[in-house]
mmCIF file of C-alpha atoms and ligand atoms in Angstrom:
data_model
loop_
_atom_site.group_PDB
_atom_site.id
_atom_site.type_symbol
_atom_site.label_atom_id
_atom_site.label_comp_id
_atom_site.label_asym_id
_atom_site.label_seq_id
_atom_site.Cartn_x
_atom_site.Cartn_y
_atom_site.Cartn_z
ATOM 1 C CA UNK N 1 -0.047 14.901 28.263
ATOM 2 C CA UNK N 2 0.952 13.142 25.046
ATOM 3 C CA UNK N 3 0.548 9.762 26.673
ATOM 4 C CA UNK N 4 -2.960 10.696 27.762
ATOM 5 C CA UNK N 5 -3.825 11.588 24.183
ATOM 6 C CA UNK N 6 -2.453 8.245 23.044
ATOM 7 C CA UNK N 7 -4.499 6.429 25.710
ATOM 8 C CA UNK N 8 -7.570 8.327 24.578
ATOM 9 C CA UNK N 9 -6.917 7.358 20.952
ATOM 10 C CA UNK N 10 -6.527 3.719 21.926
ATOM 11 C CA UNK N 11 -9.807 3.793 23.819
ATOM 12 C CA UNK N 12 -11.922 5.894 21.496
ATOM 13 C CA UNK N 13 -10.235 5.295 18.109
ATOM 14 C CA UNK N 14 -10.529 8.956 17.276
ATOM 15 C CA UNK N 15 -8.961 12.321 18.024
ATOM 16 C CA UNK N 16 -9.627 15.810 16.755
ATOM 17 C CA UNK N 17 -7.413 17.235 14.049
ATOM 18 C CA UNK N 18 -5.752 19.434 16.628
ATOM 19 C CA UNK N 19 -4.987 16.449 18.829
ATOM 20 C CA UNK N 20 -3.528 14.413 15.970
ATOM 21 C CA UNK N 21 -1.453 17.423 15.037
ATOM 22 C CA UNK N 22 -0.197 17.819 18.607
ATOM 23 C CA UNK N 23 1.033 14.229 18.550
ATOM 24 C CA UNK N 24 2.606 14.567 15.099
ATOM 25 C CA UNK N 25 4.359 17.810 16.022
ATOM 26 C CA UNK N 26 5.735 16.300 19.216
ATOM 27 C CA UNK N 27 6.514 12.898 17.861
ATOM 28 C CA UNK N 28 10.025 12.635 19.309
ATOM 29 C CA UNK N 29 8.542 12.906 22.775
ATOM 30 C CA UNK N 30 5.883 10.250 22.375
ATOM 31 C CA UNK N 31 6.967 7.854 19.664
ATOM 32 C CA UNK N 32 8.168 5.206 22.089
ATOM 33 C CA UNK N 33 4.888 5.000 23.989
ATOM 34 C CA UNK N 34 2.794 5.229 20.818
ATOM 35 C CA UNK N 35 4.778 2.386 19.234
ATOM 36 C CA UNK N 36 4.256 0.239 22.327
ATOM 37 C CA UNK N 37 0.497 0.789 22.368
ATOM 38 C CA UNK N 38 0.126 0.214 18.622
ATOM 39 C CA UNK N 39 2.082 -3.038 18.852
ATOM 40 C CA UNK N 40 -0.079 -4.139 21.786
ATOM 41 C CA UNK N 41 -3.279 -3.441 19.818
ATOM 42 C CA UNK N 42 -1.831 -5.187 16.749
ATOM 43 C CA UNK N 43 -1.177 -8.254 18.896
ATOM 44 C CA UNK N 44 -4.570 -8.116 20.554
ATOM 45 C CA UNK N 45 -6.360 -8.127 17.197
ATOM 46 C CA UNK N 46 -4.111 -10.431 15.133
ATOM 47 C CA UNK N 47 -2.117 -12.397 17.691
ATOM 48 C CA UNK N 48 1.500 -12.548 16.588
ATOM 49 C CA UNK N 49 0.520 -13.228 12.972
ATOM 50 C CA UNK N 50 1.764 -11.384 9.919
ATOM 51 C CA UNK N 51 -0.112 -11.916 6.651
ATOM 52 C CA UNK N 52 1.775 -12.177 3.398
ATOM 53 C CA UNK N 53 0.565 -11.099 -0.038
ATOM 54 C CA UNK N 54 2.309 -12.130 -3.215
ATOM 55 C CA UNK N 55 2.874 -9.030 -5.304
ATOM 56 C CA UNK N 56 2.925 -9.487 -9.072
ATOM 57 C CA UNK N 57 4.013 -6.393 -10.977
ATOM 58 C CA UNK N 58 2.148 -7.025 -14.187
ATOM 59 C CA UNK N 59 3.181 -3.985 -16.209
ATOM 60 C CA UNK N 60 5.319 -0.881 -15.966
ATOM 61 C CA UNK N 61 3.544 0.864 -18.826
ATOM 62 C CA UNK N 62 1.591 3.775 -17.448
ATOM 63 C CA UNK N 63 -0.504 6.379 -19.193
ATOM 64 C CA UNK N 64 -0.144 8.756 -16.248
ATOM 65 C CA UNK N 65 2.664 11.107 -15.411
ATOM 66 C CA UNK N 66 2.731 11.495 -11.630
ATOM 67 C CA UNK N 67 5.654 13.744 -10.719
ATOM 68 C CA UNK N 68 7.013 11.325 -8.118
ATOM 69 C CA UNK N 69 6.777 8.003 -9.915
ATOM 70 C CA UNK N 70 9.593 6.233 -11.740
ATOM 71 C CA UNK N 71 7.287 4.497 -14.212
ATOM 72 C CA UNK N 72 5.537 7.722 -15.298
ATOM 73 C CA UNK N 73 4.987 7.859 -19.031
ATOM 74 C CA UNK N 74 7.564 10.615 -19.613
ATOM 75 C CA UNK N 75 10.409 8.543 -18.216
ATOM 76 C CA UNK N 76 12.288 7.412 -21.312
ATOM 77 C CA UNK N 77 15.055 5.743 -19.313
ATOM 78 C CA UNK N 78 13.237 2.551 -18.514
ATOM 79 C CA UNK N 79 12.655 -0.635 -20.328
ATOM 80 C CA UNK N 80 8.914 -1.177 -20.505
ATOM 81 C CA UNK N 81 7.421 -4.649 -20.117
ATOM 82 C CA UNK N 82 4.090 -6.258 -19.588
ATOM 83 C CA UNK N 83 3.383 -9.804 -18.439
ATOM 84 C CA UNK N 84 1.171 -12.142 -20.438
ATOM 85 C CA UNK N 85 -1.673 -14.037 -18.796
ATOM 86 C CA UNK N 86 0.508 -17.165 -18.781
ATOM 87 C CA UNK N 87 3.377 -15.359 -17.093
ATOM 88 C CA UNK N 88 1.037 -14.010 -14.435
ATOM 89 C CA UNK N 89 -0.425 -17.475 -13.871
ATOM 90 C CA UNK N 90 3.067 -18.953 -13.435
ATOM 91 C CA UNK N 91 3.812 -16.316 -10.796
ATOM 92 C CA UNK N 92 0.657 -17.447 -8.976
ATOM 93 C CA UNK N 93 1.738 -21.103 -9.276
ATOM 94 C CA UNK N 94 5.097 -20.311 -7.752
ATOM 95 C CA UNK N 95 3.506 -18.161 -5.077
ATOM 96 C CA UNK N 96 0.996 -20.822 -4.160
ATOM 97 C CA UNK N 97 3.787 -23.340 -3.621
ATOM 98 C CA UNK N 98 5.513 -20.846 -1.347
ATOM 99 C CA UNK N 99 2.402 -20.522 0.813
ATOM 100 C CA UNK N 100 0.767 -17.381 -0.584
ATOM 101 C CA UNK N 101 -3.029 -17.296 -0.439
ATOM 102 C CA UNK N 102 -3.403 -13.752 -1.763
ATOM 103 C CA UNK N 103 -2.147 -12.560 -5.121
ATOM 104 C CA UNK N 104 -1.888 -8.844 -5.773
ATOM 105 C CA UNK N 105 -1.852 -7.843 -9.419
ATOM 106 C CA UNK N 106 -0.306 -4.403 -9.535
ATOM 107 C CA UNK N 107 0.654 -2.303 -12.503
ATOM 108 C CA UNK N 108 0.762 1.100 -14.100
ATOM 109 C CA UNK N 109 -2.404 2.272 -15.835
ATOM 110 C CA UNK N 110 -1.947 0.237 -18.993
ATOM 111 C CA UNK N 111 -4.781 0.045 -21.534
ATOM 112 C CA UNK N 112 -3.454 -3.300 -22.722
ATOM 113 C CA UNK N 113 -5.242 -4.862 -19.756
ATOM 114 C CA UNK N 114 -8.804 -4.580 -20.985
ATOM 115 C CA UNK N 115 -11.765 -5.683 -18.933
ATOM 116 C CA UNK N 116 -12.081 -8.817 -21.062
ATOM 117 C CA UNK N 117 -8.440 -9.730 -20.579
ATOM 118 C CA UNK N 118 -8.593 -9.221 -16.823
ATOM 119 C CA UNK N 119 -11.954 -10.955 -16.526
ATOM 120 C CA UNK N 120 -10.545 -14.141 -18.081
ATOM 121 C CA UNK N 121 -7.323 -13.885 -16.083
ATOM 122 C CA UNK N 122 -9.095 -13.491 -12.736
ATOM 123 C CA UNK N 123 -11.428 -16.372 -13.607
ATOM 124 C CA UNK N 124 -8.398 -18.531 -14.439
ATOM 125 C CA UNK N 125 -6.651 -17.692 -11.161
ATOM 126 C CA UNK N 126 -9.816 -18.434 -9.214
ATOM 127 C CA UNK N 127 -10.336 -21.730 -11.065
ATOM 128 C CA UNK N 128 -6.848 -22.855 -10.162
ATOM 129 C CA UNK N 129 -6.885 -21.488 -6.638
ATOM 130 C CA UNK N 130 -10.447 -21.122 -5.378
ATOM 131 C CA UNK N 131 -9.268 -20.599 -1.809
ATOM 132 C CA UNK N 132 -6.995 -17.682 -2.707
ATOM 133 C CA UNK N 133 -7.868 -14.010 -2.646
ATOM 134 C CA UNK N 134 -7.203 -11.830 -5.685
ATOM 135 C CA UNK N 135 -6.300 -8.219 -5.053
ATOM 136 C CA UNK N 136 -6.078 -5.717 -7.887
ATOM 137 C CA UNK N 137 -3.988 -2.562 -7.912
ATOM 138 C CA UNK N 138 -4.400 -1.258 -11.434
ATOM 139 C CA UNK N 139 -5.354 2.343 -10.894
ATOM 140 C CA UNK N 140 -8.428 4.284 -11.882
ATOM 141 C CA UNK N 141 -11.001 2.444 -13.998
ATOM 142 C CA UNK N 142 -14.689 2.928 -14.680
ATOM 143 C CA UNK N 143 -17.465 1.730 -12.381
ATOM 144 C CA UNK N 144 -18.416 -0.868 -14.968
ATOM 145 C CA UNK N 145 -14.888 -2.112 -15.206
ATOM 146 C CA UNK N 146 -14.601 -2.515 -11.430
ATOM 147 C CA UNK N 147 -17.971 -4.249 -11.507
ATOM 148 C CA UNK N 148 -16.919 -6.746 -14.175
ATOM 149 C CA UNK N 149 -13.680 -7.544 -12.356
ATOM 150 C CA UNK N 150 -15.578 -8.079 -9.119
ATOM 151 C CA UNK N 151 -17.903 -10.452 -10.940
ATOM 152 C CA UNK N 152 -14.891 -12.339 -12.254
ATOM 153 C CA UNK N 153 -13.929 -12.965 -8.641
ATOM 154 C CA UNK N 154 -11.606 -10.155 -7.559
ATOM 155 C CA UNK N 155 -11.847 -9.701 -3.788
ATOM 156 C CA UNK N 156 -9.875 -6.580 -2.995
ATOM 157 C CA UNK N 157 -8.625 -3.390 -4.635
ATOM 158 C CA UNK N 158 -5.763 -1.111 -3.667
ATOM 159 C CA UNK N 159 -5.993 2.475 -4.837
ATOM 160 C CA UNK N 160 -3.937 4.879 -2.801
ATOM 161 C CA UNK N 161 -5.448 8.346 -2.693
ATOM 162 C CA UNK N 162 -1.819 9.646 -2.356
ATOM 163 C CA UNK N 163 -2.909 12.685 -0.325
ATOM 164 C CA UNK N 164 -6.208 13.724 1.201
ATOM 165 C CA UNK N 165 -5.599 17.374 0.387
ATOM 166 C CA UNK N 166 -6.898 18.591 -2.976
ATOM 167 C CA UNK N 167 -4.257 21.303 -3.356
ATOM 168 C CA UNK N 168 -1.478 18.982 -2.367
ATOM 169 C CA UNK N 169 -2.794 16.437 -4.868
ATOM 170 C CA UNK N 170 -2.457 18.972 -7.651
ATOM 171 C CA UNK N 171 1.168 19.608 -6.760
ATOM 172 C CA UNK N 172 1.988 15.912 -7.033
ATOM 173 C CA UNK N 173 0.139 15.287 -10.289
ATOM 174 C CA UNK N 174 -0.282 16.920 -13.682
ATOM 175 C CA UNK N 175 -3.579 18.666 -14.154
ATOM 176 C CA UNK N 176 -5.216 15.936 -16.201
ATOM 177 C CA UNK N 177 -5.271 13.815 -13.052
ATOM 178 C CA UNK N 178 -8.372 14.500 -11.047
ATOM 179 C CA UNK N 179 -8.441 14.150 -7.273
ATOM 180 C CA UNK N 180 -12.212 13.879 -7.247
ATOM 181 C CA UNK N 181 -12.247 11.097 -9.789
ATOM 182 C CA UNK N 182 -9.864 9.192 -7.573
ATOM 183 C CA UNK N 183 -12.171 9.628 -4.593
ATOM 184 C CA UNK N 184 -15.108 8.564 -6.745
ATOM 185 C CA UNK N 185 -13.191 5.405 -7.725
ATOM 186 C CA UNK N 186 -12.656 4.599 -4.052
ATOM 187 C CA UNK N 187 -16.363 5.072 -3.361
ATOM 188 C CA UNK N 188 -17.287 2.899 -6.333
ATOM 189 C CA UNK N 189 -15.002 0.127 -5.166
ATOM 190 C CA UNK N 190 -16.567 0.208 -1.731
ATOM 191 C CA UNK N 191 -20.091 0.217 -3.147
ATOM 192 C CA UNK N 192 -19.228 -2.839 -5.257
ATOM 193 C CA UNK N 193 -18.216 -4.787 -2.167
ATOM 194 C CA UNK N 194 -14.457 -4.895 -2.592
ATOM 195 C CA UNK N 195 -12.224 -4.859 0.457
ATOM 196 C CA UNK N 196 -10.636 -1.514 -0.309
ATOM 197 C CA UNK N 197 -7.165 -0.196 0.396
ATOM 198 C CA UNK N 198 -6.243 3.474 0.265
ATOM 199 C CA UNK N 199 -2.980 5.117 1.231
ATOM 200 C CA UNK N 200 -0.532 7.947 0.972
ATOM 201 C CA UNK N 201 3.159 8.701 0.874
ATOM 202 C CA UNK N 202 4.868 10.067 3.960
ATOM 203 C CA UNK N 203 7.206 12.993 3.380
ATOM 204 C CA UNK N 204 6.129 13.629 -0.185
ATOM 205 C CA UNK N 205 7.107 17.046 -1.569
ATOM 206 C CA UNK N 206 5.077 19.938 -0.095
ATOM 207 C CA UNK N 207 3.408 17.722 2.530
ATOM 208 C CA UNK N 208 2.939 19.458 5.887
ATOM 209 C CA UNK N 209 2.274 18.071 9.347
ATOM 210 C CA UNK N 210 -1.220 19.461 9.026
ATOM 211 C CA UNK N 211 -1.700 17.368 5.899
ATOM 212 C CA UNK N 212 -0.739 14.294 7.915
ATOM 213 C CA UNK N 213 -3.341 15.138 10.554
ATOM 214 C CA UNK N 214 -5.865 15.478 7.717
ATOM 215 C CA UNK N 215 -4.867 12.022 6.494
ATOM 216 C CA UNK N 216 -6.072 10.628 9.799
ATOM 217 C CA UNK N 217 -9.432 12.375 9.464
ATOM 218 C CA UNK N 218 -9.725 11.132 5.904
ATOM 219 C CA UNK N 219 -9.114 7.545 7.032
ATOM 220 C CA UNK N 220 -11.736 7.831 9.755
ATOM 221 C CA UNK N 221 -14.207 9.033 7.171
ATOM 222 C CA UNK N 222 -13.462 6.457 4.471
ATOM 223 C CA UNK N 223 -12.982 3.503 6.848
ATOM 224 C CA UNK N 224 -10.882 1.461 4.443
ATOM 225 C CA UNK N 225 -10.089 -2.213 5.014
ATOM 226 C CA UNK N 226 -6.438 -1.664 4.162
ATOM 227 C CA UNK N 227 -4.074 1.289 4.317
ATOM 228 C CA UNK N 228 -0.797 1.315 2.400
ATOM 229 C CA UNK N 229 1.680 3.960 3.433
ATOM 230 C CA UNK N 230 5.377 4.312 2.783
ATOM 231 C CA UNK N 231 7.958 7.063 2.671
ATOM 232 C CA UNK N 232 8.255 9.078 -0.522
ATOM 233 C CA UNK N 233 11.594 8.154 -2.099
ATOM 234 C CA UNK N 234 12.970 10.337 -4.841
ATOM 235 C CA UNK N 235 13.583 8.819 -8.251
ATOM 236 C CA UNK N 236 16.359 10.257 -10.378
ATOM 237 C CA UNK N 237 14.354 10.402 -13.609
ATOM 238 C CA UNK N 238 11.343 12.305 -12.294
ATOM 239 C CA UNK N 239 10.579 16.004 -11.737
ATOM 240 C CA UNK N 240 10.932 15.330 -7.987
ATOM 241 C CA UNK N 241 14.473 14.000 -8.288
ATOM 242 C CA UNK N 242 15.900 16.763 -6.082
ATOM 243 C CA UNK N 243 13.449 16.455 -3.229
ATOM 244 C CA UNK N 244 14.503 14.796 -0.018
ATOM 245 C CA UNK N 245 12.993 11.408 0.691
ATOM 246 C CA UNK N 246 10.563 10.829 3.554
ATOM 247 C CA UNK N 247 11.724 9.430 6.877
ATOM 248 C CA UNK N 248 11.283 6.000 8.405
ATOM 249 C CA UNK N 249 10.522 7.408 11.892
ATOM 250 C CA UNK N 250 7.672 9.546 10.629
ATOM 251 C CA UNK N 251 6.347 6.632 8.574
ATOM 252 C CA UNK N 252 6.294 4.257 11.548
ATOM 253 C CA UNK N 253 4.747 7.010 13.667
ATOM 254 C CA UNK N 254 1.912 7.294 11.155
ATOM 255 C CA UNK N 255 1.561 3.495 11.051
ATOM 256 C CA UNK N 256 1.005 3.520 14.810
ATOM 257 C CA UNK N 257 -1.558 6.323 14.649
ATOM 258 C CA UNK N 258 -3.393 4.351 11.990
ATOM 259 C CA UNK N 259 -3.326 1.150 14.056
ATOM 260 C CA UNK N 260 -4.886 2.903 17.054
ATOM 261 C CA UNK N 261 -7.463 4.685 14.910
ATOM 262 C CA UNK N 262 -8.485 1.652 12.839
ATOM 263 C CA UNK N 263 -7.575 -1.321 15.066
ATOM 264 C CA UNK N 264 -8.702 -3.984 12.574
ATOM 265 C CA UNK N 265 -7.139 -2.477 9.475
ATOM 266 C CA UNK N 266 -4.772 -4.482 7.273
ATOM 267 C CA UNK N 267 -1.590 -2.459 7.335
ATOM 268 C CA UNK N 268 1.502 -3.412 5.357
ATOM 269 C CA UNK N 269 5.077 -2.662 6.300
ATOM 270 C CA UNK N 270 5.953 -1.604 2.766
ATOM 271 C CA UNK N 271 8.970 -2.200 0.569
ATOM 272 C CA UNK N 272 9.507 1.571 0.473
ATOM 273 C CA UNK N 273 9.892 1.543 4.263
ATOM 274 C CA UNK N 274 12.386 -1.323 3.936
ATOM 275 C CA UNK N 275 14.240 0.667 1.298
ATOM 276 C CA UNK N 276 14.656 3.878 3.288
ATOM 277 C CA UNK N 277 15.757 1.964 6.410
ATOM 278 C CA UNK N 278 17.509 -1.411 6.437
ATOM 279 C CA UNK N 279 15.250 -2.594 9.268
ATOM 280 C CA UNK N 280 12.239 -0.621 8.125
ATOM 281 C CA UNK N 281 9.874 -3.535 7.695
ATOM 282 C CA UNK N 282 10.650 -4.962 11.137
ATOM 283 C CA UNK N 283 10.169 -1.495 12.610
ATOM 284 C CA UNK N 284 6.875 -1.255 10.746
ATOM 285 C CA UNK N 285 5.628 -4.498 12.312
ATOM 286 C CA UNK N 286 6.744 -3.317 15.747
ATOM 287 C CA UNK N 287 4.809 -0.090 15.156
ATOM 288 C CA UNK N 288 1.564 -1.902 14.373
ATOM 289 C CA UNK N 289 1.767 -3.154 10.780
ATOM 290 C CA UNK N 290 0.522 -6.695 10.132
ATOM 291 C CA UNK N 291 1.050 -7.365 6.425
ATOM 292 C CA UNK N 292 4.071 -7.917 4.183
ATOM 293 C CA UNK N 293 3.970 -7.932 0.420
ATOM 294 C CA UNK N 294 6.925 -9.846 -0.995
ATOM 295 C CA UNK N 295 7.533 -9.670 -4.690
ATOM 296 C CA UNK N 296 6.629 -12.639 -6.907
ATOM 297 C CA UNK N 297 7.363 -10.908 -10.206
ATOM 298 C CA UNK N 298 9.820 -12.514 -12.642
ATOM 299 C CA UNK N 299 13.259 -10.992 -12.298
ATOM 300 C CA UNK N 300 13.134 -8.954 -15.549
ATOM 301 C CA UNK N 301 9.957 -7.335 -14.220
ATOM 302 C CA UNK N 302 11.408 -6.650 -10.781
ATOM 303 C CA UNK N 303 14.390 -4.911 -12.327
ATOM 304 C CA UNK N 304 12.162 -2.580 -14.310
ATOM 305 C CA UNK N 305 9.309 -1.892 -11.906
ATOM 306 C CA UNK N 306 11.189 0.855 -10.142
ATOM 307 C CA UNK N 307 8.842 3.449 -8.710
ATOM 308 C CA UNK N 308 11.737 4.974 -6.715
ATOM 309 C CA UNK N 309 15.527 4.691 -6.449
ATOM 310 C CA UNK N 310 17.395 1.889 -4.636
ATOM 311 C CA UNK N 311 14.346 -0.355 -4.296
ATOM 312 C CA UNK N 312 15.183 -3.496 -2.303
ATOM 313 C CA UNK N 313 14.467 -7.148 -3.178
ATOM 314 C CA UNK N 314 14.752 -6.644 -6.918
ATOM 315 C CA UNK N 315 17.183 -9.505 -7.460
ATOM 316 C CA UNK N 316 16.331 -12.275 -5.075
ATOM 317 C CA UNK N 317 14.219 -15.241 -5.907
ATOM 318 C CA UNK N 318 10.824 -15.168 -4.239
ATOM 319 C CA UNK N 319 11.723 -18.206 -2.137
ATOM 320 C CA UNK N 320 14.792 -16.413 -0.805
ATOM 321 C CA UNK N 321 12.780 -13.295 -0.056
ATOM 322 C CA UNK N 322 10.391 -15.329 2.057
ATOM 323 C CA UNK N 323 13.212 -16.941 4.001
ATOM 324 C CA UNK N 324 14.806 -13.572 4.606
ATOM 325 C CA UNK N 325 11.500 -12.104 5.771
ATOM 326 C CA UNK N 326 10.819 -15.045 8.077
ATOM 327 C CA UNK N 327 14.148 -14.480 9.791
ATOM 328 C CA UNK N 328 13.547 -10.757 10.078
ATOM 329 C CA UNK N 329 10.041 -11.133 11.439
ATOM 330 C CA UNK N 330 11.116 -13.678 14.024
ATOM 331 C CA UNK N 331 13.086 -10.921 15.723
ATOM 332 C CA UNK N 332 9.878 -8.978 16.326
ATOM 333 C CA UNK N 333 8.232 -11.950 18.068
ATOM 334 C CA UNK N 334 5.755 -12.245 15.201
ATOM 335 C CA UNK N 335 5.462 -14.911 12.541
ATOM 336 C CA UNK N 336 4.282 -15.227 8.981
ATOM 337 C CA UNK N 337 1.058 -17.140 8.482
ATOM 338 C CA UNK N 338 -0.378 -18.975 5.493
ATOM 339 C CA UNK N 339 -3.919 -17.661 5.208
ATOM 340 C CA UNK N 340 -5.992 -15.338 3.056
ATOM 341 C CA UNK N 341 -6.038 -12.822 5.870
ATOM 342 C CA UNK N 342 -9.359 -11.190 5.092
ATOM 343 C CA UNK N 343 -10.570 -8.082 6.846
ATOM 344 C CA UNK N 344 -12.619 -8.927 9.914
ATOM 345 C CA UNK N 345 -15.274 -6.565 11.170
ATOM 346 C CA UNK N 346 -15.462 -7.631 14.768
ATOM 347 C CA UNK N 347 -12.665 -6.764 17.171
HETATM 348 N N1 5AD C 1 8.283 6.910 -3.577
HETATM 349 C C1 5AD C 1 7.465 6.194 -2.780
HETATM 350 N N2 5AD C 1 6.320 5.649 -3.177
HETATM 351 C C2 5AD C 1 5.977 5.810 -4.475
HETATM 352 N N3 5AD C 1 4.906 5.398 -5.149
HETATM 353 C C3 5AD C 1 5.027 5.816 -6.425
HETATM 354 N N4 5AD C 1 6.169 6.505 -6.581
HETATM 355 C C4 5AD C 1 6.782 6.527 -5.368
HETATM 356 C C5 5AD C 1 7.979 7.097 -4.881
HETATM 357 N N5 5AD C 1 8.795 7.801 -5.655
HETATM 358 C C6 5AD C 1 3.780 4.705 -4.517
HETATM 359 C C7 5AD C 1 2.481 5.432 -4.792
HETATM 360 C C8 5AD C 1 1.660 4.404 -5.531
HETATM 361 C C9 5AD C 1 2.275 3.106 -5.087
HETATM 362 C C10 5AD C 1 2.050 1.946 -5.993
HETATM 363 O O1 5AD C 1 3.650 3.399 -5.000
HETATM 364 O O2 5AD C 1 1.854 5.768 -3.556
HETATM 365 O O3 5AD C 1 0.291 4.451 -5.239
HETATM 366 FE FE1 FES C 2 1.376 5.695 -13.236
HETATM 367 FE FE2 FES C 2 1.141 7.663 -11.435
HETATM 368 S S1 FES C 2 2.690 7.391 -12.960
HETATM 369 S S2 FES C 2 -0.322 6.152 -11.966
#
């Protein structure tokens, strides 16, 4: 019965909430088959290729106070830093030499990065590397800000919705953070022509299986180009320090559901998944993921951009990270490719 549901999902790219929930509730019984089908679809759409994105963690200052996040403004136990335009450009230079054709500028919500600053920075990156894609992951900004950054040349924007459930959202965030503003940001980004990534944490405090089924409906509705999901991992200096972390198996299960629902979607095997399970990223690829986002940040930044405890790859040089990933990915039968890896509409 579960296998029939999985076959139906593969064929029709949609299930009802009840059907998604049936699969999620019975995941032990059908994970193996689901993984197989998701990997097959992954390979049909992308061959054996895995795209890489160079992640640059530009700042760990954040004006927000999300209960789960290690760089929340109330955390006094971290050393704050922000990268200058020159430092960011040197990360791109190094990344380019290593074969990256997408740079992801990610940071906390830091007012230091004004529209003017980012406009010039994006222009500079695009002047140096016209064939590279620039992805931004800088949180909620105004429509006009997103518009200016798009005009500067930004191609993509990652803004995880964190949960599709309004009530759940308000248990993960202080009340000044507005679920509906976040959704409006996602709509604005889409309207402006960005390739848009949304996403959520798996196993975050108070999340239910029903919430996970709702995530699938949300994704079908929004039709994002990218979906970033990873397990929630508790951070010792946050209000959620005593909550259990999410599980790798449930995360890879959700990756597979996403692959069958949105066959073309760009789907990273995240660092959080690699942190909760030593082989998490390989398992993510085998479950249908097709993107990896190695860290290009300078080492002082890596050591202080800690959203959760025990984060991996915070010491290595970028070049070593790539080598390590190449070896790991080989075992899945896939291989890393040098390309922008844009979203493609056709199957
Ligand atoms: N565990 C896992 N993921 C986290 N993020 C933030 N804090 C944590 C945590 N403790 C994720 C959020 C955010 C992304 C950049 O990192 O989903 O959108
Ligand atoms: Fe920075 Fe959540 S703590 S956006």
